mmCIF file of C-alpha atoms in Angstrom:
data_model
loop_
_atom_site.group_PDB
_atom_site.id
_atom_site.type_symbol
_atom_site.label_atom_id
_atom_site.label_comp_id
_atom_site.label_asym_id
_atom_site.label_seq_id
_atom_site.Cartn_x
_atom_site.Cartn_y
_atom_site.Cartn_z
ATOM 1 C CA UNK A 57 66.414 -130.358 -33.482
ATOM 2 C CA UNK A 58 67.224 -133.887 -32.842
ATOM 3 C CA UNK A 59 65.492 -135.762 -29.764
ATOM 4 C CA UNK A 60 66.157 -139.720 -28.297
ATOM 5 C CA UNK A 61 63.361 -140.513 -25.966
ATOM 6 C CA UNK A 62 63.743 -143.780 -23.790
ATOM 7 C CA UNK A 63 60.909 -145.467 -23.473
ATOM 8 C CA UNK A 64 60.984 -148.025 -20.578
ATOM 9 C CA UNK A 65 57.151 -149.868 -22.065
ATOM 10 C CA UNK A 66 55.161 -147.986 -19.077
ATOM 11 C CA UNK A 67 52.322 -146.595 -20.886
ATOM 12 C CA UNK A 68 51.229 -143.363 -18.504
ATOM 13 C CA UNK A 69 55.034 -142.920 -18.457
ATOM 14 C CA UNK A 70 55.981 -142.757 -21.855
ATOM 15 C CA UNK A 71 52.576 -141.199 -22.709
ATOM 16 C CA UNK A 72 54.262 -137.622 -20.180
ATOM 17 C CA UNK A 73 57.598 -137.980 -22.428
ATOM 18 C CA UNK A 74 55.983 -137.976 -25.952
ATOM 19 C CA UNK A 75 53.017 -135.361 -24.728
ATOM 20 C CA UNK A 76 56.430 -133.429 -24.549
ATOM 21 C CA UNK A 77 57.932 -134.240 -27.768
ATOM 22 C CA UNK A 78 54.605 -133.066 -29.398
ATOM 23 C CA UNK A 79 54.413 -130.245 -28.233
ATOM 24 C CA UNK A 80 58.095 -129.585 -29.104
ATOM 25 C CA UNK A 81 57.145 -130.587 -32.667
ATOM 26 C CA UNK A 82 53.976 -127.856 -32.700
ATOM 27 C CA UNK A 83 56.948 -125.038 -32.051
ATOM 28 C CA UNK A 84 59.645 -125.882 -34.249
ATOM 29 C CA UNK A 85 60.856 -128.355 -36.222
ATOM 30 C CA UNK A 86 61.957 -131.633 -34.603
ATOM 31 C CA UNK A 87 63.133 -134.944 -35.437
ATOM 32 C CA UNK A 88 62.314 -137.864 -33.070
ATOM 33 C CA UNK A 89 64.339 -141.508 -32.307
ATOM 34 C CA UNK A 90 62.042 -143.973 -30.253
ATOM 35 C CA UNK A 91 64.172 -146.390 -28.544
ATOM 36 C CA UNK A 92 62.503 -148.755 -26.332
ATOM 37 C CA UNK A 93 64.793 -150.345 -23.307
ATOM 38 C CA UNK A 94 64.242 -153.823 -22.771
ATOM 39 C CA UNK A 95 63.139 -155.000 -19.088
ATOM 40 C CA UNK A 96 65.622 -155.945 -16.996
ATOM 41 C CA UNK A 97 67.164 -155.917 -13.343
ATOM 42 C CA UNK A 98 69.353 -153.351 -11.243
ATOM 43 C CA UNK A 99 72.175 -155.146 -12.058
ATOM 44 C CA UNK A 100 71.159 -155.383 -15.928
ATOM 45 C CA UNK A 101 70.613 -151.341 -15.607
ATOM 46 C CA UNK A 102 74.278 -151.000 -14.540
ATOM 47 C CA UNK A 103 75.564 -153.444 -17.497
ATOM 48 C CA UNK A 104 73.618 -151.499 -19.978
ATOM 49 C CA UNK A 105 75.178 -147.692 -18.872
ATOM 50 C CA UNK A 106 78.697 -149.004 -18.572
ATOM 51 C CA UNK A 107 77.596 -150.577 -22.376
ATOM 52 C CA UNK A 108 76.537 -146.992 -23.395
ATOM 53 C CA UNK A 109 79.707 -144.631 -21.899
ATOM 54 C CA UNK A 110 82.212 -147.322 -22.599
ATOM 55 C CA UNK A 111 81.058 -149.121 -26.162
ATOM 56 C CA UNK A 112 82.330 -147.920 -29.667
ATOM 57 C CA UNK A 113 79.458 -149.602 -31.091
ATOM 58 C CA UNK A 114 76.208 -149.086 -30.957
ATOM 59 C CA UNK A 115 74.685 -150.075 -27.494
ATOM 60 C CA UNK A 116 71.326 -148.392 -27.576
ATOM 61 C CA UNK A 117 70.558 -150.436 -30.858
ATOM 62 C CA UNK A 118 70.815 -147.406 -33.144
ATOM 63 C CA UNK A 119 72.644 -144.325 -33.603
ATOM 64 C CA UNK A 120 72.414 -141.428 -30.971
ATOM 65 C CA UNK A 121 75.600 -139.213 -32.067
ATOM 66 C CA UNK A 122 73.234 -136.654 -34.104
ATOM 67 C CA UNK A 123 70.946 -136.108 -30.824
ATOM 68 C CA UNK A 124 70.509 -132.790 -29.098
ATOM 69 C CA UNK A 125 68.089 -133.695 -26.572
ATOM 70 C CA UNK A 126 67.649 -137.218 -24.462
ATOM 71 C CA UNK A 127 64.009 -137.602 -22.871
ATOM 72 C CA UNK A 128 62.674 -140.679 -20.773
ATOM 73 C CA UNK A 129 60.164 -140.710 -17.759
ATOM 74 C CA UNK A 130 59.978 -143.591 -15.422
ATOM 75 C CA UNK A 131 62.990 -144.377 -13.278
ATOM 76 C CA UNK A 132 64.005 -147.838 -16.109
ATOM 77 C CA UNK A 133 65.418 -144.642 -18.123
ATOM 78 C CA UNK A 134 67.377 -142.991 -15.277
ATOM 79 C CA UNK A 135 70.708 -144.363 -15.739
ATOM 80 C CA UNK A 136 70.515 -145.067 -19.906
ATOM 81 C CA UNK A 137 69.764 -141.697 -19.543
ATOM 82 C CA UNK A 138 73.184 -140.536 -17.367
ATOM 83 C CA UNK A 139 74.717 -142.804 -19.911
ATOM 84 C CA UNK A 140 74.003 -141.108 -22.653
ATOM 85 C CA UNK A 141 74.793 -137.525 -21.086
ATOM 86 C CA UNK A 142 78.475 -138.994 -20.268
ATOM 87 C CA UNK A 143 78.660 -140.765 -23.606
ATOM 88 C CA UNK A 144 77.826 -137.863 -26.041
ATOM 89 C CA UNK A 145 78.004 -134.875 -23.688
ATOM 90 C CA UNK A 146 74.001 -133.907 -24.421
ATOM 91 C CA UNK A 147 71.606 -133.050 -21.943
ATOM 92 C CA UNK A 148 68.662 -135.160 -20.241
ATOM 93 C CA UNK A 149 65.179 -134.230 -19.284
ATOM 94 C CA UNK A 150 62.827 -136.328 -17.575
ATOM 95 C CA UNK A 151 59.565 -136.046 -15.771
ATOM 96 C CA UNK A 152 58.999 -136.765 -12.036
ATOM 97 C CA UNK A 153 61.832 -136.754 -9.825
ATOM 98 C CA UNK A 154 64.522 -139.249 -9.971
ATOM 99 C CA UNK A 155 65.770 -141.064 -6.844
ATOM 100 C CA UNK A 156 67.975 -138.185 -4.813
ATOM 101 C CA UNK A 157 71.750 -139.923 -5.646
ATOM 102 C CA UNK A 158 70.979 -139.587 -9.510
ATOM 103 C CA UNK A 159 68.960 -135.783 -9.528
ATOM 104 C CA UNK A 160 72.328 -133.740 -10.017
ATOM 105 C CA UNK A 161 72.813 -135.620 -12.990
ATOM 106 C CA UNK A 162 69.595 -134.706 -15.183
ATOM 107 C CA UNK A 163 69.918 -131.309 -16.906
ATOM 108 C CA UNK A 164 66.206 -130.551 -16.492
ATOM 109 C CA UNK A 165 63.463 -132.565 -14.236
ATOM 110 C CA UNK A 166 59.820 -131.999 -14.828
ATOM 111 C CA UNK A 167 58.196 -132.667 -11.361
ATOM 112 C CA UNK A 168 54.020 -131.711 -10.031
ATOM 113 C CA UNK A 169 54.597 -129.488 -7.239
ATOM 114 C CA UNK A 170 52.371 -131.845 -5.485
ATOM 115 C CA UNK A 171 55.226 -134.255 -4.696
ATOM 116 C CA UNK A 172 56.659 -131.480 -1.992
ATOM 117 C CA UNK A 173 59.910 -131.440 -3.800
ATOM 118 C CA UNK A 174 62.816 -128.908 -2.685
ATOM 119 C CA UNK A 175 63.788 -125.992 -5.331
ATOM 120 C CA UNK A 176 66.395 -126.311 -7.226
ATOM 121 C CA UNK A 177 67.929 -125.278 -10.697
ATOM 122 C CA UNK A 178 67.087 -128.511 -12.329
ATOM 123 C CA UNK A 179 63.640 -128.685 -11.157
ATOM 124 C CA UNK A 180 61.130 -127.345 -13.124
ATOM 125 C CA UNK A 181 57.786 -127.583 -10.839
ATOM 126 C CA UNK A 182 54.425 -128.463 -13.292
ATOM 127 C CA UNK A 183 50.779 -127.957 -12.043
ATOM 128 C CA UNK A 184 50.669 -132.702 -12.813
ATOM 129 C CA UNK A 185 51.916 -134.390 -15.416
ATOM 130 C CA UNK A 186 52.206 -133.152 -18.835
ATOM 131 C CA UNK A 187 49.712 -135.014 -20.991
ATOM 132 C CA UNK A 188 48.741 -135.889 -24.202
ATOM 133 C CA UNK A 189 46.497 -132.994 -25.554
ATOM 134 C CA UNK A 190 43.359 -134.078 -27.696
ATOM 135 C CA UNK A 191 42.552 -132.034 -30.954
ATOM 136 C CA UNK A 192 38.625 -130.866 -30.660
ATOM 137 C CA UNK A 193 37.033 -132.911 -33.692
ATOM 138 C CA UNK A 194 33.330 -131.600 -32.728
ATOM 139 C CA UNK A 195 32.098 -131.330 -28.773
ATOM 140 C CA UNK A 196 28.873 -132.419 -28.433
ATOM 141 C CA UNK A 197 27.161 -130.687 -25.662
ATOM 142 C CA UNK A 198 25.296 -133.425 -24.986
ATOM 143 C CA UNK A 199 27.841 -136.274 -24.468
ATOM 144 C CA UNK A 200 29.642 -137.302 -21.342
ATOM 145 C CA UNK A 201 32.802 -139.479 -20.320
ATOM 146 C CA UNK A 202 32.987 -141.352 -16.962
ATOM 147 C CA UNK A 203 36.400 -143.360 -16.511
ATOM 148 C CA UNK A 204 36.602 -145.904 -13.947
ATOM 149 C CA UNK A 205 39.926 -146.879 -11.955
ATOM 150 C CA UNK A 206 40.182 -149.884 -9.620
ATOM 151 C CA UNK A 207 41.935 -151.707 -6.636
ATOM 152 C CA UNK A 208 45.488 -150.310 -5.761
ATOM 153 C CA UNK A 209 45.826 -150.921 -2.014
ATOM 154 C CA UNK A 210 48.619 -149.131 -1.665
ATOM 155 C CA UNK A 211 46.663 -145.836 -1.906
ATOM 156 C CA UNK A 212 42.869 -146.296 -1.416
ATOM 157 C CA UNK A 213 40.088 -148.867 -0.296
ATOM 158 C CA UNK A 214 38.137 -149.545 -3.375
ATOM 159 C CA UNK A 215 34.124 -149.718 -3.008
ATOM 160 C CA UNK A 216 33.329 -150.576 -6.439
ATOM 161 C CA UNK A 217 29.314 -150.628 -5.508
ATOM 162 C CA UNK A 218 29.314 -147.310 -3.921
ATOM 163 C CA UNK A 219 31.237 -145.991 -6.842
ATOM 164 C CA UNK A 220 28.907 -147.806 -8.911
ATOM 165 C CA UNK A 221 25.893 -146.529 -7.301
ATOM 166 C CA UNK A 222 27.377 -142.372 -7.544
ATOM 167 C CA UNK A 223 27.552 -143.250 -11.469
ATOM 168 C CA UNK A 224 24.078 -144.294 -11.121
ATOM 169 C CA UNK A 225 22.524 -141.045 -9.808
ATOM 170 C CA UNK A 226 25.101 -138.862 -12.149
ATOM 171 C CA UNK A 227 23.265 -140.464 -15.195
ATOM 172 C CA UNK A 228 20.105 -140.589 -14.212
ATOM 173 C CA UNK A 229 20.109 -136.691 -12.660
ATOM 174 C CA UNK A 230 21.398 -135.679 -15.984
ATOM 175 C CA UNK A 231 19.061 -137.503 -18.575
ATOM 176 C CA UNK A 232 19.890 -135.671 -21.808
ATOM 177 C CA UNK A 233 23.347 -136.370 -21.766
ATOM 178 C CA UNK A 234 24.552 -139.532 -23.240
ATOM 179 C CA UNK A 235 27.195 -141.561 -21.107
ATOM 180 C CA UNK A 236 29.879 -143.740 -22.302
ATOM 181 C CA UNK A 237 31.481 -145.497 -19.822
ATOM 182 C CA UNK A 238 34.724 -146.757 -19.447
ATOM 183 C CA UNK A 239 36.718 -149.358 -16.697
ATOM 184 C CA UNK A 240 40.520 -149.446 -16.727
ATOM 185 C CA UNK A 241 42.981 -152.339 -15.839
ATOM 186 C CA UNK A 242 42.637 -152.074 -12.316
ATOM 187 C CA UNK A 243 38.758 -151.948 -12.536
ATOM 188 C CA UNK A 244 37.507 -155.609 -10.827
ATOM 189 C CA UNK A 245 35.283 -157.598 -13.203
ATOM 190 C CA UNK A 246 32.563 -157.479 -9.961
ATOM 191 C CA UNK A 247 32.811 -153.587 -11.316
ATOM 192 C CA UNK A 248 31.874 -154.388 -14.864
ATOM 193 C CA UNK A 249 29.428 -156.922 -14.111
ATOM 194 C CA UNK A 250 27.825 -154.922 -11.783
ATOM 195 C CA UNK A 251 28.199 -150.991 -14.265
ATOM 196 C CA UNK A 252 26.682 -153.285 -17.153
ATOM 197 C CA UNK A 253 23.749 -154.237 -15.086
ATOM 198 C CA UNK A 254 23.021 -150.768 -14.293
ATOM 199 C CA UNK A 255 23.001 -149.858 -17.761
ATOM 200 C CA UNK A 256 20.415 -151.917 -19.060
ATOM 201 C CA UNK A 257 17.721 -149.669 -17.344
ATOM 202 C CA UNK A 258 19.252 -146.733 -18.333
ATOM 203 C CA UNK A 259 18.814 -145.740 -22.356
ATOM 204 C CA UNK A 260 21.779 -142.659 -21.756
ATOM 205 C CA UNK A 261 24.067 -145.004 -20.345
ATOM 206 C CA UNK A 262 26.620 -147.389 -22.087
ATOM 207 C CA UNK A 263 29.823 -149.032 -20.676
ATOM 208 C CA UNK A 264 33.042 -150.044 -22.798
ATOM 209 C CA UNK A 265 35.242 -152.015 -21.146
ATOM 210 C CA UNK A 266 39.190 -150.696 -21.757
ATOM 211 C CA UNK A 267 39.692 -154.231 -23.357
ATOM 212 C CA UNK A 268 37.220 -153.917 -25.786
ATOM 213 C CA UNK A 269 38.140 -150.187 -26.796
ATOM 214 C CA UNK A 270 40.722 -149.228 -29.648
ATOM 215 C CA UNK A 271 43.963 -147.667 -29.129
ATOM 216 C CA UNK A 272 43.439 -143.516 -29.020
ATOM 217 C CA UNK A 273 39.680 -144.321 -28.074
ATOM 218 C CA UNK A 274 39.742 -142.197 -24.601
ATOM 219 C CA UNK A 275 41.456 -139.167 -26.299
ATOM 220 C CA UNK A 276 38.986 -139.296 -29.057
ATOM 221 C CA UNK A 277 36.498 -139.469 -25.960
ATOM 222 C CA UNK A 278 37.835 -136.419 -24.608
ATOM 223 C CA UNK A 279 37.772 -134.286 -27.591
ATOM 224 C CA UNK A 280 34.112 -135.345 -28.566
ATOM 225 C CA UNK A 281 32.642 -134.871 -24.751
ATOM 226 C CA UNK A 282 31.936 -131.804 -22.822
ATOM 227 C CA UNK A 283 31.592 -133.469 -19.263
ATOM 228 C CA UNK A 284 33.957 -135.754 -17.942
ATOM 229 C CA UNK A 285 33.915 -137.938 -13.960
ATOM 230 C CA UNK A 286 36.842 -139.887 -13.529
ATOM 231 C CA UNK A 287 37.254 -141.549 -9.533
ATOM 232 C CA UNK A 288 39.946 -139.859 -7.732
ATOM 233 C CA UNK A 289 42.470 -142.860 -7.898
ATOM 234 C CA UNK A 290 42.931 -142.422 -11.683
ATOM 235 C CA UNK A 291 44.634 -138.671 -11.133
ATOM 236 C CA UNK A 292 46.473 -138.886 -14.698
ATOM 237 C CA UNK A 293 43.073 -139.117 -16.063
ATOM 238 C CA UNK A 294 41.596 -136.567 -14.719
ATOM 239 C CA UNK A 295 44.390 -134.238 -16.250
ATOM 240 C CA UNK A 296 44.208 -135.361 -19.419
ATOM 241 C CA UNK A 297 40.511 -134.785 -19.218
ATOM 242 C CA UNK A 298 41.084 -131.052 -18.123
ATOM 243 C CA UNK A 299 44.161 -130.127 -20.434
ATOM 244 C CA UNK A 300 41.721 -131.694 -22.987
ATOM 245 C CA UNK A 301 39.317 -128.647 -22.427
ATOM 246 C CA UNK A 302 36.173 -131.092 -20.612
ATOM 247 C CA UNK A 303 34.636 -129.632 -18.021
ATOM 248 C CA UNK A 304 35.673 -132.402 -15.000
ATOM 249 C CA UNK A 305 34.411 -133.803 -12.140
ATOM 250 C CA UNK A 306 36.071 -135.929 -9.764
ATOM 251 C CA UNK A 307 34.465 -139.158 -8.099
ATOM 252 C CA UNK A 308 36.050 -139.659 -4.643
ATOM 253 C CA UNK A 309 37.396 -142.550 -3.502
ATOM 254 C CA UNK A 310 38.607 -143.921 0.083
ATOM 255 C CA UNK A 311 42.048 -142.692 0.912
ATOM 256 C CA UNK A 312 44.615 -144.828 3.059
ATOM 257 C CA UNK A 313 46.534 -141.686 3.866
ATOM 258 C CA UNK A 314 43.138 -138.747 2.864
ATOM 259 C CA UNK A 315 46.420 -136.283 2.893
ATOM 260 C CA UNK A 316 48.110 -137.889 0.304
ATOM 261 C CA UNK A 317 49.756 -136.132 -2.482
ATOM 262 C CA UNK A 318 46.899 -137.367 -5.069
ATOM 263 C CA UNK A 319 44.422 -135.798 -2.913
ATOM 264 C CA UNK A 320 46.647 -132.699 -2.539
ATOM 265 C CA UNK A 321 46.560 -132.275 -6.369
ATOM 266 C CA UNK A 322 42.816 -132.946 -6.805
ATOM 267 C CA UNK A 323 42.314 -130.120 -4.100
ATOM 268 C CA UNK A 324 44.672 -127.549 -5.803
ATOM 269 C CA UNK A 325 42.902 -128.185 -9.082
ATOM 270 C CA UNK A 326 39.731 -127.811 -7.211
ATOM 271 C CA UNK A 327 40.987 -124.250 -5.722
ATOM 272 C CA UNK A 328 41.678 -123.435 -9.766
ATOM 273 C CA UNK A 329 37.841 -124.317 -10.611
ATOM 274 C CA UNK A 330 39.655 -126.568 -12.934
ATOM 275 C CA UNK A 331 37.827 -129.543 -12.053
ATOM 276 C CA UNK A 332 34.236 -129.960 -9.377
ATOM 277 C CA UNK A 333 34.512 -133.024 -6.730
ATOM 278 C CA UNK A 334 31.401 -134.677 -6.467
ATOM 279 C CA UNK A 335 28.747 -133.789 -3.508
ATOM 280 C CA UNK A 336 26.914 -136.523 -1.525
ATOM 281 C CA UNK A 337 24.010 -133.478 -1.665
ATOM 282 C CA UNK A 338 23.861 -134.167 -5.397
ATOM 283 C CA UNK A 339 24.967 -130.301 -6.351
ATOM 284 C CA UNK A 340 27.468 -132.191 -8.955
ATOM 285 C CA UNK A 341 27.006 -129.527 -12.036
ATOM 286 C CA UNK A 342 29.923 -129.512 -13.865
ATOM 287 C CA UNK A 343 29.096 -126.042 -15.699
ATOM 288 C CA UNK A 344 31.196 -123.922 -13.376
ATOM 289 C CA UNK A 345 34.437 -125.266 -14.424
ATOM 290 C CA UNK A 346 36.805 -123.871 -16.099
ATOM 291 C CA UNK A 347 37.539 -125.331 -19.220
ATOM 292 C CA UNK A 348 40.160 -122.913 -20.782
ATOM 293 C CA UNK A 349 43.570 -123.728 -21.417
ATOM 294 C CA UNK A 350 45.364 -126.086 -19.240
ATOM 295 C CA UNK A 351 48.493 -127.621 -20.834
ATOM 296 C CA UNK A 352 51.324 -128.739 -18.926
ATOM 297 C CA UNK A 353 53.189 -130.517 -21.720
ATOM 298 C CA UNK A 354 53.214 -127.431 -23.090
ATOM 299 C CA UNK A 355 55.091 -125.335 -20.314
ATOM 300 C CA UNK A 356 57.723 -128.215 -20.252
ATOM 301 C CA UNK A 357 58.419 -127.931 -23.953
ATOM 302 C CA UNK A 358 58.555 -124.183 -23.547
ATOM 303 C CA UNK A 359 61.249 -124.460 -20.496
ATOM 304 C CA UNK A 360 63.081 -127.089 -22.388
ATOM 305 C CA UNK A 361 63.383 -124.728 -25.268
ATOM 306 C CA UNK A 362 64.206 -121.456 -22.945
ATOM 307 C CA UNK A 363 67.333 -123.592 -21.027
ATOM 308 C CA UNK A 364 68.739 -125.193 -24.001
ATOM 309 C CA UNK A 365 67.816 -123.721 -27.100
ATOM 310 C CA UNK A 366 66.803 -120.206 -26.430
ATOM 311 C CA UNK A 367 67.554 -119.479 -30.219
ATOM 312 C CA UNK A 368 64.073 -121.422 -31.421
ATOM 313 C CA UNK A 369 62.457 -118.943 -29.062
ATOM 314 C CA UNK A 370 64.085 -115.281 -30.131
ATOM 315 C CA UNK A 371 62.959 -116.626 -33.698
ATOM 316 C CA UNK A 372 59.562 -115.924 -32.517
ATOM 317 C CA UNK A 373 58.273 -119.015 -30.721
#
């Protein structure tokens, strides 16, 4: 099998469409183009699909005419994608739901239940995002993960000294684990300063910046740890953490909208035992969840090959 993904340079987007593509590749033999679509405007968008359906050359910078399968996530790939599906007449998957005018167009969309879409036959509802799975090089029992989001004030209020002071208690109530953690792009520097203060008291307790850390260096954190606190605000996190097998807990965070579909996720995840939510009463044991299998990615490659290729599958997939 022969899959293009478009990659629009979004890293939690791209990061859904190859979690995909690797799980394709664990079932049955597969042969991957990366082509990455340079940034541009609406109008740029509409030059570059009339470019794809209408040029004899070669608009997507290399040669698509063998592909069975088109892939992208993130709405920069929604009309190469349509392109390509009118061009060589193959279909198009991506995750999350594009804009309403351009859904009858995709062939299969990969969308979390959480965003309250409408059935259909080219929606394929997923429990969040499929993720990148991490291979279990050795779990130490006694080695935790806490990831740190930041400021978006779209969604949430961020009190980086509250969250600061729950990370606190979680290491210090749990003294023969060791910590490593970890801020993210959004994370204020006040944050840092005031996590790396913290830690200097604390001999189980170490904080790595996410400018400091190597590419690959959270999954290899998720595979080595057995408990895992990521805040609320940093939902793709926390299921990466859980399809990696940790046992999860989730640090809460101050909600513009406290129904929002974030929250709504966190809370059916909860239901599942898949992941604890932290307790101002300081009952935060992780032990009780469920870390069995949880793989999202997975169940899209699995409906991808069921609709399009249910051959792979009657040869025993």
């Amino acid at each position: 099998m022969n899959i293009t993904v478009l990659l629009e340079g979004r890293a939690g987007h791209e990061k859904q469409s190859l979690a995909i593509v690797r799980e394709l590749q664990m079932l049955t033999d597969v042969n991957v183009q990366q082509i990455k679509l340079p940034a541009t405007s609406v109008l740029g968008r509409l030059a570059e699909f009339f470019n794809i359906v209408f040029s004899g050359g070669n608009a997507l910078g290399c040669s698509a005419k063998d592909t069975d399968l088109f892939l992208g996530t993130g709405s920069r790939t929604h009309l190469a994608l349509i392109a390509c599906k009118n061009k060589y007449r193959k279909p198009i998957v991506t995750c999350m739901a594009p804009e309403p005018f351009l859904r009858r167009w995709f062939d299969l969309c990969c969308v979390p239940r959480h965003d309250g879409m409408s059935p259909a036959k080219n929606i394929f509802f997923t429990d969040g995002p499929p993720v990148l799975s991490s291979p279990e090089l050795s779990r130490d029992p006694f080695k935790g993960l806490i990831l740190v989001g930041g400021v978006d004030d779209r969604s949430h209020q961020w009190q980086g000294e509250d969250i600061v002071n729950t990370i606190e208690k979680i290491v210090s109530d749990n003294q023969d684990v060791r910590w490593s953690v970890s801020s993210s792009p959004r994370t204020p520097e006040a944050t840092v300063d005031l996590l790396k203060q913290r830690a200097v008291s604390l001999d189980n307790f170490q904080v790595f910046p996410f400018q400091e850390t190597p590419r690959g260096w959270v999954e290899e954190q998720y595979a080595q740890s057995t408990y895992t606190w990521v805040t609320a605000d940093s939902v793709s996190m926390v299921y990466e953490a859980v399809t990696a097998g940790c046992r999860v807990g989730v640090l809460p965070v101050k909600w513009n909208n406290p129904n929002n579909k974030f929250q709504k996720s966190l809370d059916y995840l909860h239901e599942r035992k898949l992941i604890a939510m932290y307790d101002n009463e300081g009952q935060n044991s992780l032990d009780e969840c469920d870390s069995g299998n949880f793989n999202e990615a997975r169940r899209c490659a699995l409906e991808i090959l069921n609709r399009f290729f249910p051959r792979v599958l009657r040869q025993g997939i």
